[in-house]
mmCIF file of C-alpha atoms and ligand atoms in Angstrom:
data_model
loop_
_atom_site.group_PDB
_atom_site.id
_atom_site.type_symbol
_atom_site.label_atom_id
_atom_site.label_comp_id
_atom_site.label_asym_id
_atom_site.label_seq_id
_atom_site.Cartn_x
_atom_site.Cartn_y
_atom_site.Cartn_z
ATOM 1 C CA MET N 23 6.308 -9.536 20.742
ATOM 2 C CA ILE N 24 9.447 -7.444 20.955
ATOM 3 C CA ILE N 25 8.973 -3.721 20.336
ATOM 4 C CA PHE N 26 11.885 -1.686 18.973
ATOM 5 C CA LYS N 27 11.703 2.090 18.778
ATOM 6 C CA THR N 28 15.273 2.589 17.593
ATOM 7 C CA ALA N 29 17.282 1.025 14.797
ATOM 8 C CA ALA N 30 20.481 -0.130 16.567
ATOM 9 C CA PRO N 31 18.973 -2.890 18.788
ATOM 10 C CA LEU N 32 16.713 -3.990 15.923
ATOM 11 C CA ILE N 33 19.741 -4.465 13.660
ATOM 12 C CA THR N 34 21.509 -6.543 16.356
ATOM 13 C CA TYR N 35 18.382 -8.664 16.842
ATOM 14 C CA ILE N 36 17.955 -9.268 13.099
ATOM 15 C CA ARG N 37 21.619 -10.233 12.770
ATOM 16 C CA GLN N 38 21.208 -12.831 15.538
ATOM 17 C CA GLN N 39 18.122 -14.305 13.880
ATOM 18 C CA LYS N 40 19.888 -14.504 10.541
ATOM 19 C CA GLN N 41 22.863 -16.236 12.148
ATOM 20 C CA ALA N 42 20.378 -18.799 13.488
ATOM 21 C CA LEU N 43 19.200 -19.174 9.857
ATOM 22 C CA LYS N 44 15.737 -17.829 10.636
ATOM 23 C CA LYS N 45 13.871 -16.205 7.769
ATOM 24 C CA ILE N 46 12.568 -12.685 8.247
ATOM 25 C CA GLY N 47 9.180 -11.640 6.856
ATOM 26 C CA PHE N 48 8.446 -7.910 6.738
ATOM 27 C CA VAL N 49 5.107 -6.056 6.660
ATOM 28 C CA PRO N 50 5.502 -2.268 6.408
ATOM 29 C CA THR N 51 2.497 -0.212 7.588
ATOM 30 C CA MET N 52 1.513 3.262 8.678
ATOM 31 C CA GLY N 53 -0.538 1.919 11.602
ATOM 32 C CA ALA N 54 -4.269 2.304 12.344
ATOM 33 C CA LEU N 55 -4.220 -1.423 11.714
ATOM 34 C CA HIS N 56 -7.255 -3.271 10.359
ATOM 35 C CA ALA N 57 -7.948 -6.818 9.205
ATOM 36 C CA GLY N 58 -6.216 -6.140 5.852
ATOM 37 C CA HIS N 59 -2.929 -5.383 7.601
ATOM 38 C CA LEU N 60 -3.389 -8.341 9.937
ATOM 39 C CA SER N 61 -3.913 -10.717 7.009
ATOM 40 C CA LEU N 62 -0.500 -9.656 5.640
ATOM 41 C CA ILE N 63 1.052 -10.338 9.049
ATOM 42 C CA GLN N 64 -0.639 -13.731 9.326
ATOM 43 C CA HIS N 65 0.582 -14.719 5.860
ATOM 44 C CA SER N 66 4.090 -13.654 6.803
ATOM 45 C CA LEU N 67 3.927 -15.647 10.055
ATOM 46 C CA GLN N 68 2.953 -18.739 8.042
ATOM 47 C CA GLN N 69 6.041 -18.410 5.845
ATOM 48 C CA ALA N 70 8.720 -17.010 8.151
ATOM 49 C CA PRO N 71 9.445 -17.666 11.840
ATOM 50 C CA ILE N 72 10.236 -13.992 12.411
ATOM 51 C CA THR N 73 7.726 -11.364 11.226
ATOM 52 C CA VAL N 74 8.576 -7.698 11.582
ATOM 53 C CA CYS N 75 5.705 -5.228 11.314
ATOM 54 C CA SER N 76 6.719 -1.587 11.073
ATOM 55 C CA ILE N 77 4.477 1.314 11.981
ATOM 56 C CA PHE N 78 5.742 4.613 10.625
ATOM 57 C CA VAL N 79 3.640 7.421 9.192
ATOM 58 C CA ASN N 80 6.121 8.491 6.548
ATOM 59 C CA PRO N 81 5.979 12.263 6.043
ATOM 60 C CA THR N 82 7.828 12.210 2.710
ATOM 61 C CA GLN N 83 5.093 10.260 0.909
ATOM 62 C CA PHE N 84 2.273 12.658 1.794
ATOM 63 C CA THR N 85 1.490 15.293 -0.787
ATOM 64 C CA ASN N 86 -1.323 16.848 1.234
ATOM 65 C CA ALA N 87 -0.564 18.398 4.644
ATOM 66 C CA ASP N 88 -4.139 17.870 5.893
ATOM 67 C CA ASP N 89 -3.953 14.152 5.062
ATOM 68 C CA PHE N 90 -0.668 13.804 6.986
ATOM 69 C CA GLU N 91 -1.830 15.818 10.007
ATOM 70 C CA HIS N 92 -5.085 13.879 10.265
ATOM 71 C CA TYR N 93 -3.719 10.436 9.468
ATOM 72 C CA PRO N 94 -5.276 8.194 12.161
ATOM 73 C CA VAL N 95 -2.947 7.106 14.978
ATOM 74 C CA THR N 96 -4.246 4.231 17.145
ATOM 75 C CA ILE N 97 -1.014 2.827 18.525
ATOM 76 C CA GLU N 98 -2.347 1.132 21.680
ATOM 77 C CA ARG N 99 -5.041 -0.658 19.702
ATOM 78 C CA ASP N 100 -2.463 -1.575 17.054
ATOM 79 C CA ILE N 101 -0.212 -3.196 19.674
ATOM 80 C CA GLU N 102 -3.171 -5.151 21.085
ATOM 81 C CA GLN N 103 -4.038 -6.463 17.610
ATOM 82 C CA LEU N 104 -0.431 -7.415 16.871
ATOM 83 C CA LEU N 105 -0.231 -9.303 20.181
ATOM 84 C CA LYS N 106 -3.427 -11.176 19.299
ATOM 85 C CA VAL N 107 -1.983 -12.498 16.019
ATOM 86 C CA ASP N 108 1.397 -13.276 17.676
ATOM 87 C CA CYS N 109 3.447 -10.905 15.566
ATOM 88 C CA THR N 110 7.123 -11.413 16.464
ATOM 89 C CA VAL N 111 8.494 -7.887 16.217
ATOM 90 C CA LEU N 112 7.064 -4.378 16.032
ATOM 91 C CA PHE N 113 9.357 -1.629 14.808
ATOM 92 C CA MET N 114 7.925 1.815 15.514
ATOM 93 C CA PRO N 115 10.687 4.322 14.847
ATOM 94 C CA GLY N 116 10.510 8.081 15.259
ATOM 95 C CA ILE N 117 11.326 10.320 12.305
ATOM 96 C CA PRO N 118 15.047 10.780 13.251
ATOM 97 C CA GLU N 119 15.596 7.005 13.120
ATOM 98 C CA ILE N 120 14.438 6.869 9.525
ATOM 99 C CA TYR N 121 15.672 10.273 8.392
ATOM 100 C CA PRO N 122 18.716 11.113 10.560
ATOM 101 C CA GLU N 123 20.331 14.526 10.150
ATOM 102 C CA ASP N 124 22.935 13.160 7.753
ATOM 103 C CA TYR N 125 20.269 11.398 5.613
ATOM 104 C CA LYS N 126 20.873 12.123 1.946
ATOM 105 C CA ARG N 127 17.778 12.098 -0.242
ATOM 106 C CA LYS N 128 18.223 9.697 -3.140
ATOM 107 C CA LEU N 129 16.414 9.978 -6.424
ATOM 108 C CA TYR N 130 15.043 6.625 -7.558
ATOM 109 C CA GLU N 131 14.804 5.741 -11.241
ATOM 110 C CA LEU N 132 11.311 4.282 -11.543
ATOM 111 C CA GLY N 133 10.354 5.029 -15.148
ATOM 112 C CA SER N 134 6.841 5.943 -16.296
ATOM 113 C CA ILE N 135 5.194 3.995 -13.471
ATOM 114 C CA GLU N 136 6.164 6.857 -11.154
ATOM 115 C CA THR N 137 4.316 9.607 -12.973
ATOM 116 C CA THR N 138 1.075 7.934 -14.049
ATOM 117 C CA LEU N 139 -2.184 7.547 -12.025
ATOM 118 C CA GLU N 140 -1.299 8.133 -8.320
ATOM 119 C CA GLY N 141 2.032 9.594 -9.399
ATOM 120 C CA TYR N 142 0.247 12.172 -11.561
ATOM 121 C CA TYR N 143 -2.187 13.234 -8.838
ATOM 122 C CA ARG N 144 0.373 13.012 -6.019
ATOM 123 C CA PRO N 145 3.677 14.151 -7.538
ATOM 124 C CA GLY N 146 6.647 12.963 -5.455
ATOM 125 C CA HIS N 147 4.526 10.391 -3.591
ATOM 126 C CA PHE N 148 6.361 7.352 -4.939
ATOM 127 C CA GLN N 149 9.800 8.875 -4.367
ATOM 128 C CA GLY N 150 8.688 9.207 -0.715
ATOM 129 C CA VAL N 151 7.506 5.585 -0.676
ATOM 130 C CA CYS N 152 10.874 4.477 -2.080
ATOM 131 C CA GLN N 153 12.818 6.575 0.441
ATOM 132 C CA VAL N 154 11.095 4.951 3.413
ATOM 133 C CA MET N 155 11.119 1.469 1.886
ATOM 134 C CA ASP N 156 14.830 1.696 1.032
ATOM 135 C CA ARG N 157 15.615 2.724 4.648
ATOM 136 C CA LEU N 158 13.366 0.047 6.191
ATOM 137 C CA LEU N 159 14.677 -2.703 3.908
ATOM 138 C CA HIS N 160 18.239 -1.678 4.782
ATOM 139 C CA LEU N 161 17.506 -1.864 8.543
ATOM 140 C CA ILE N 162 15.307 -4.996 8.543
ATOM 141 C CA ASP N 163 17.037 -6.911 5.745
ATOM 142 C CA PRO N 164 14.011 -9.217 5.171
ATOM 143 C CA ASP N 165 13.844 -12.402 3.111
ATOM 144 C CA LEU N 166 10.156 -11.896 2.325
ATOM 145 C CA LEU N 167 8.245 -8.668 1.830
ATOM 146 C CA PHE N 168 4.425 -8.640 2.058
ATOM 147 C CA MET N 169 2.370 -5.803 0.589
ATOM 148 C CA GLY N 170 -1.309 -5.393 -0.276
ATOM 149 C CA GLN N 171 -2.923 -5.307 -3.706
ATOM 150 C CA LYS N 172 -5.089 -2.508 -2.284
ATOM 151 C CA ASP N 173 -2.168 -0.227 -3.225
ATOM 152 C CA TYR N 174 -1.570 -1.862 -6.589
ATOM 153 C CA GLN N 175 0.629 0.812 -8.115
ATOM 154 C CA GLN N 176 2.690 0.956 -4.920
ATOM 155 C CA CYS N 177 3.349 -2.789 -5.302
ATOM 156 C CA MET N 178 4.597 -2.248 -8.864
ATOM 157 C CA VAL N 179 6.760 0.683 -7.722
ATOM 158 C CA VAL N 180 8.301 -1.328 -4.856
ATOM 159 C CA LYS N 181 9.030 -4.219 -7.246
ATOM 160 C CA GLN N 182 10.819 -1.682 -9.458
ATOM 161 C CA LEU N 183 12.665 -0.316 -6.391
ATOM 162 C CA LEU N 184 13.868 -3.846 -5.520
ATOM 163 C CA ARG N 185 15.272 -4.153 -9.057
ATOM 164 C CA SER N 186 16.928 -0.742 -8.919
ATOM 165 C CA ILE N 187 18.624 -1.434 -5.548
ATOM 166 C CA HIS N 188 19.540 -4.970 -6.746
ATOM 167 C CA LYS N 189 17.487 -6.760 -4.111
ATOM 168 C CA GLU N 190 15.010 -8.458 -6.451
ATOM 169 C CA ASN N 191 16.754 -11.829 -5.923
ATOM 170 C CA SER N 192 17.410 -11.578 -2.185
ATOM 171 C CA ILE N 193 13.931 -10.346 -1.188
ATOM 172 C CA GLN N 194 10.850 -12.273 -2.288
ATOM 173 C CA PHE N 195 8.016 -9.829 -2.976
ATOM 174 C CA ILE N 196 4.527 -11.136 -2.187
ATOM 175 C CA MET N 197 1.380 -9.205 -3.116
ATOM 176 C CA GLU N 198 -1.604 -10.191 -0.975
ATOM 177 C CA PRO N 199 -5.256 -9.771 -2.082
ATOM 178 C CA THR N 200 -7.328 -6.820 -0.857
ATOM 179 C CA LEU N 201 -9.482 -7.473 2.188
ATOM 180 C CA ARG N 202 -12.929 -5.894 1.933
ATOM 181 C CA GLU N 203 -15.799 -5.012 4.226
ATOM 182 C CA LYS N 204 -19.005 -7.039 3.702
ATOM 183 C CA ASP N 205 -20.359 -4.345 1.367
ATOM 184 C CA GLY N 206 -17.222 -4.479 -0.816
ATOM 185 C CA LEU N 207 -15.443 -1.359 0.449
ATOM 186 C CA ALA N 208 -11.692 -2.027 0.531
ATOM 187 C CA MET N 209 -10.469 -1.863 4.125
ATOM 188 C CA SER N 210 -8.366 1.239 4.667
ATOM 189 C CA SER N 211 -7.153 3.263 7.638
ATOM 190 C CA ARG N 212 -8.682 6.327 5.949
ATOM 191 C CA ASN N 213 -12.186 4.772 6.124
ATOM 192 C CA LEU N 214 -12.170 5.822 9.797
ATOM 193 C CA ARG N 215 -12.400 9.407 8.612
ATOM 194 C CA LEU N 216 -15.564 8.925 6.505
ATOM 195 C CA SER N 217 -18.830 10.338 7.875
ATOM 196 C CA GLU N 218 -21.721 7.900 8.366
ATOM 197 C CA GLU N 219 -23.300 9.082 5.114
ATOM 198 C CA GLU N 220 -20.016 8.896 3.179
ATOM 199 C CA ARG N 221 -19.374 5.403 4.544
ATOM 200 C CA LYS N 222 -22.701 4.284 3.020
ATOM 201 C CA THR N 223 -21.752 5.735 -0.376
ATOM 202 C CA ALA N 224 -18.131 4.515 -0.426
ATOM 203 C CA PRO N 225 -18.810 0.900 -1.631
ATOM 204 C CA ALA N 226 -19.906 2.371 -4.993
ATOM 205 C CA ILE N 227 -16.237 2.294 -6.003
ATOM 206 C CA TYR N 228 -16.118 -1.493 -5.701
ATOM 207 C CA GLN N 229 -19.483 -1.798 -7.468
ATOM 208 C CA GLN N 230 -18.134 0.160 -10.442
ATOM 209 C CA LEU N 231 -14.937 -1.907 -10.522
ATOM 210 C CA SER N 232 -17.020 -5.105 -10.457
ATOM 211 C CA HIS N 233 -19.170 -3.767 -13.311
ATOM 212 C CA ILE N 234 -16.036 -3.135 -15.377
ATOM 213 C CA LYS N 235 -14.820 -6.671 -14.648
ATOM 214 C CA GLN N 236 -18.167 -8.134 -15.719
ATOM 215 C CA TYR N 237 -18.201 -6.330 -19.080
ATOM 216 C CA ILE N 238 -14.472 -6.158 -19.869
ATOM 217 C CA CYS N 239 -14.781 -8.567 -22.798
ATOM 218 C CA SER N 240 -18.002 -7.167 -24.252
ATOM 219 C CA LEU N 241 -17.795 -3.353 -24.066
ATOM 220 C CA PRO N 242 -15.125 -0.856 -25.213
ATOM 221 C CA PHE N 243 -12.633 0.156 -22.490
ATOM 222 C CA LEU N 244 -13.366 3.858 -22.913
ATOM 223 C CA GLN N 245 -17.104 3.337 -22.496
ATOM 224 C CA LEU N 246 -16.569 1.299 -19.309
ATOM 225 C CA GLU N 247 -14.249 3.958 -17.857
ATOM 226 C CA GLU N 248 -16.621 6.808 -18.744
ATOM 227 C CA GLU N 249 -19.711 5.067 -17.374
ATOM 228 C CA ALA N 250 -17.981 4.264 -14.086
ATOM 229 C CA ARG N 251 -16.719 7.839 -13.757
ATOM 230 C CA ASN N 252 -20.205 9.261 -14.434
ATOM 231 C CA ASN N 253 -21.867 6.899 -11.966
ATOM 232 C CA LEU N 254 -19.384 7.812 -9.228
ATOM 233 C CA GLU N 255 -19.735 11.538 -9.929
ATOM 234 C CA HIS N 256 -23.497 11.131 -9.788
ATOM 235 C CA LYS N 257 -23.119 9.711 -6.267
ATOM 236 C CA GLY N 258 -21.057 12.715 -5.170
ATOM 237 C CA PHE N 259 -17.474 11.524 -5.694
ATOM 238 C CA ALA N 260 -14.858 13.841 -7.163
ATOM 239 C CA VAL N 261 -13.158 11.360 -9.487
ATOM 240 C CA ASP N 262 -9.447 11.600 -10.246
ATOM 241 C CA TYR N 263 -9.374 8.561 -12.505
ATOM 242 C CA VAL N 264 -11.083 5.374 -13.571
ATOM 243 C CA GLN N 265 -8.580 3.567 -15.750
ATOM 244 C CA ILE N 266 -8.121 0.139 -17.302
ATOM 245 C CA ARG N 267 -4.391 -0.609 -17.490
ATOM 246 C CA ASP N 268 -1.818 -3.309 -18.213
ATOM 247 C CA VAL N 269 -1.049 -5.144 -14.939
ATOM 248 C CA GLU N 270 2.740 -4.890 -15.268
ATOM 249 C CA THR N 271 3.480 -1.589 -16.973
ATOM 250 C CA LEU N 272 0.300 0.276 -15.980
ATOM 251 C CA THR N 273 0.165 1.666 -19.521
ATOM 252 C CA PRO N 274 -3.353 2.110 -21.013
ATOM 253 C CA ALA N 275 -5.077 -1.137 -22.002
ATOM 254 C CA VAL N 276 -5.032 -2.010 -25.677
ATOM 255 C CA SER N 277 -6.674 -5.431 -25.842
ATOM 256 C CA THR N 278 -8.191 -8.101 -23.605
ATOM 257 C CA SER N 279 -5.316 -10.418 -24.599
ATOM 258 C CA GLN N 280 -3.260 -8.396 -22.072
ATOM 259 C CA LYS N 281 -3.610 -8.989 -18.339
ATOM 260 C CA LEU N 282 -5.587 -5.994 -17.134
ATOM 261 C CA VAL N 283 -6.381 -4.144 -13.924
ATOM 262 C CA ALA N 284 -9.005 -1.421 -13.356
ATOM 263 C CA LEU N 285 -7.963 1.318 -10.951
ATOM 264 C CA VAL N 286 -10.010 4.080 -9.329
ATOM 265 C CA ALA N 287 -9.132 7.116 -7.223
ATOM 266 C CA ALA N 288 -11.998 9.299 -6.027
ATOM 267 C CA THR N 289 -12.634 11.695 -3.176
ATOM 268 C CA LEU N 290 -15.708 11.639 -0.991
ATOM 269 C CA GLY N 291 -15.990 14.743 1.191
ATOM 270 C CA LYS N 292 -12.398 15.197 2.308
ATOM 271 C CA ILE N 293 -11.303 11.592 2.013
ATOM 272 C CA ARG N 294 -9.535 10.296 -1.054
ATOM 273 C CA LEU N 295 -10.112 6.578 -1.642
ATOM 274 C CA ILE N 296 -8.300 4.234 -4.017
ATOM 275 C CA ASP N 297 -9.182 0.727 -5.112
ATOM 276 C CA ASN N 298 -8.532 -1.669 -7.974
ATOM 277 C CA LEU N 299 -9.605 -5.019 -9.381
ATOM 278 C CA LEU N 300 -7.737 -7.529 -11.550
ATOM 279 C CA LEU N 301 -9.942 -8.097 -14.592
ATOM 280 C CA ASN N 302 -8.907 -11.211 -16.492
HETATM 281 P P1 AMP X 7 -0.761 1.334 4.924
HETATM 282 O O1 AMP X 7 -0.717 1.243 6.414
HETATM 283 O O2 AMP X 7 -2.027 1.897 4.391
HETATM 284 O O3 AMP X 7 0.489 1.935 4.349
HETATM 285 O O4 AMP X 7 -0.773 -0.177 4.420
HETATM 286 C C1 AMP X 7 0.222 -1.088 4.801
HETATM 287 C C2 AMP X 7 0.121 -2.316 3.921
HETATM 288 O O5 AMP X 7 -1.154 -2.915 4.090
HETATM 289 C C3 AMP X 7 0.262 -1.980 2.427
HETATM 290 O O6 AMP X 7 1.015 -2.993 1.792
HETATM 291 C C4 AMP X 7 -1.164 -1.983 1.960
HETATM 292 O O7 AMP X 7 -1.322 -2.276 0.597
HETATM 293 C C5 AMP X 7 -1.754 -3.088 2.825
HETATM 294 N N1 AMP X 7 -3.199 -2.954 2.904
HETATM 295 C C6 AMP X 7 -3.907 -1.820 3.167
HETATM 296 N N2 AMP X 7 -5.229 -2.059 3.086
HETATM 297 C C7 AMP X 7 -5.353 -3.371 2.764
HETATM 298 C C8 AMP X 7 -6.482 -4.236 2.530
HETATM 299 N N3 AMP X 7 -7.724 -3.774 2.593
HETATM 300 N N4 AMP X 7 -6.252 -5.533 2.219
HETATM 301 C C9 AMP X 7 -4.979 -6.009 2.129
HETATM 302 N N5 AMP X 7 -3.873 -5.247 2.345
HETATM 303 C C10 AMP X 7 -4.069 -3.951 2.653
#
């Protein structure tokens, strides 16, 4: 595995690979890698001879200083795991590589998808995601981009970003399913910050999502959302939302003839967890 910490040699390397007609798969991450991240890398390796994994904890997408300061950093372990799966390239830039002094903040036109759900509770979050993605896509120039369904709304936002920067035809976007622990909890770097007790409670989110999926055709949407919220609150979660939405637009569900997704964001102790399930 080749490790690049700066952009210039990475760009030269990518150019050489492209001249040799090698496809580039890209998996952006913020590190503290777990099996979910590694599954994205393995899928990329199956489809492209060159897979670039980036590790960059992007400050502009954090809306909570405590979350940014305490975001887990496990770089040596990350490198070991990437070596084990034979990842081709690791790009781990410092902040000045991504946001140099002359970096001009762009404002991305994302429509209503930016301000609903995560966008409502974390204003500016998706602009931050688009800033870092735009920079990384510019530097890495991938043919394939792999992202996880775990961050469903982020996937929809990045698809919208690709359209708005006219890369929807040159970059194939691939959303990979969420990897879960045995008890259903979606794997997440933030799970490392849960206490033992909180870790036992956390799978309740998946249980509620599964309950919604089971009854989506037989009970009213509002009732399913309310019941799930109440059950999570009863277990000690502070719930931001439990919502059943259209899979493409993320507007509120109207009928089961639409393709639907249920999404949850809830905080346990200090840790905010998100998860979702495709329903039909
Ligand atoms: P992060 O490091 O949290 O920014 O995540 C990097 C990528 O890994 C994103 O595309 C996430 O959606 C994806 N990812 C995170 N957790 C999982 C998971 N449990 N299963 C599959 N993909 C995941």
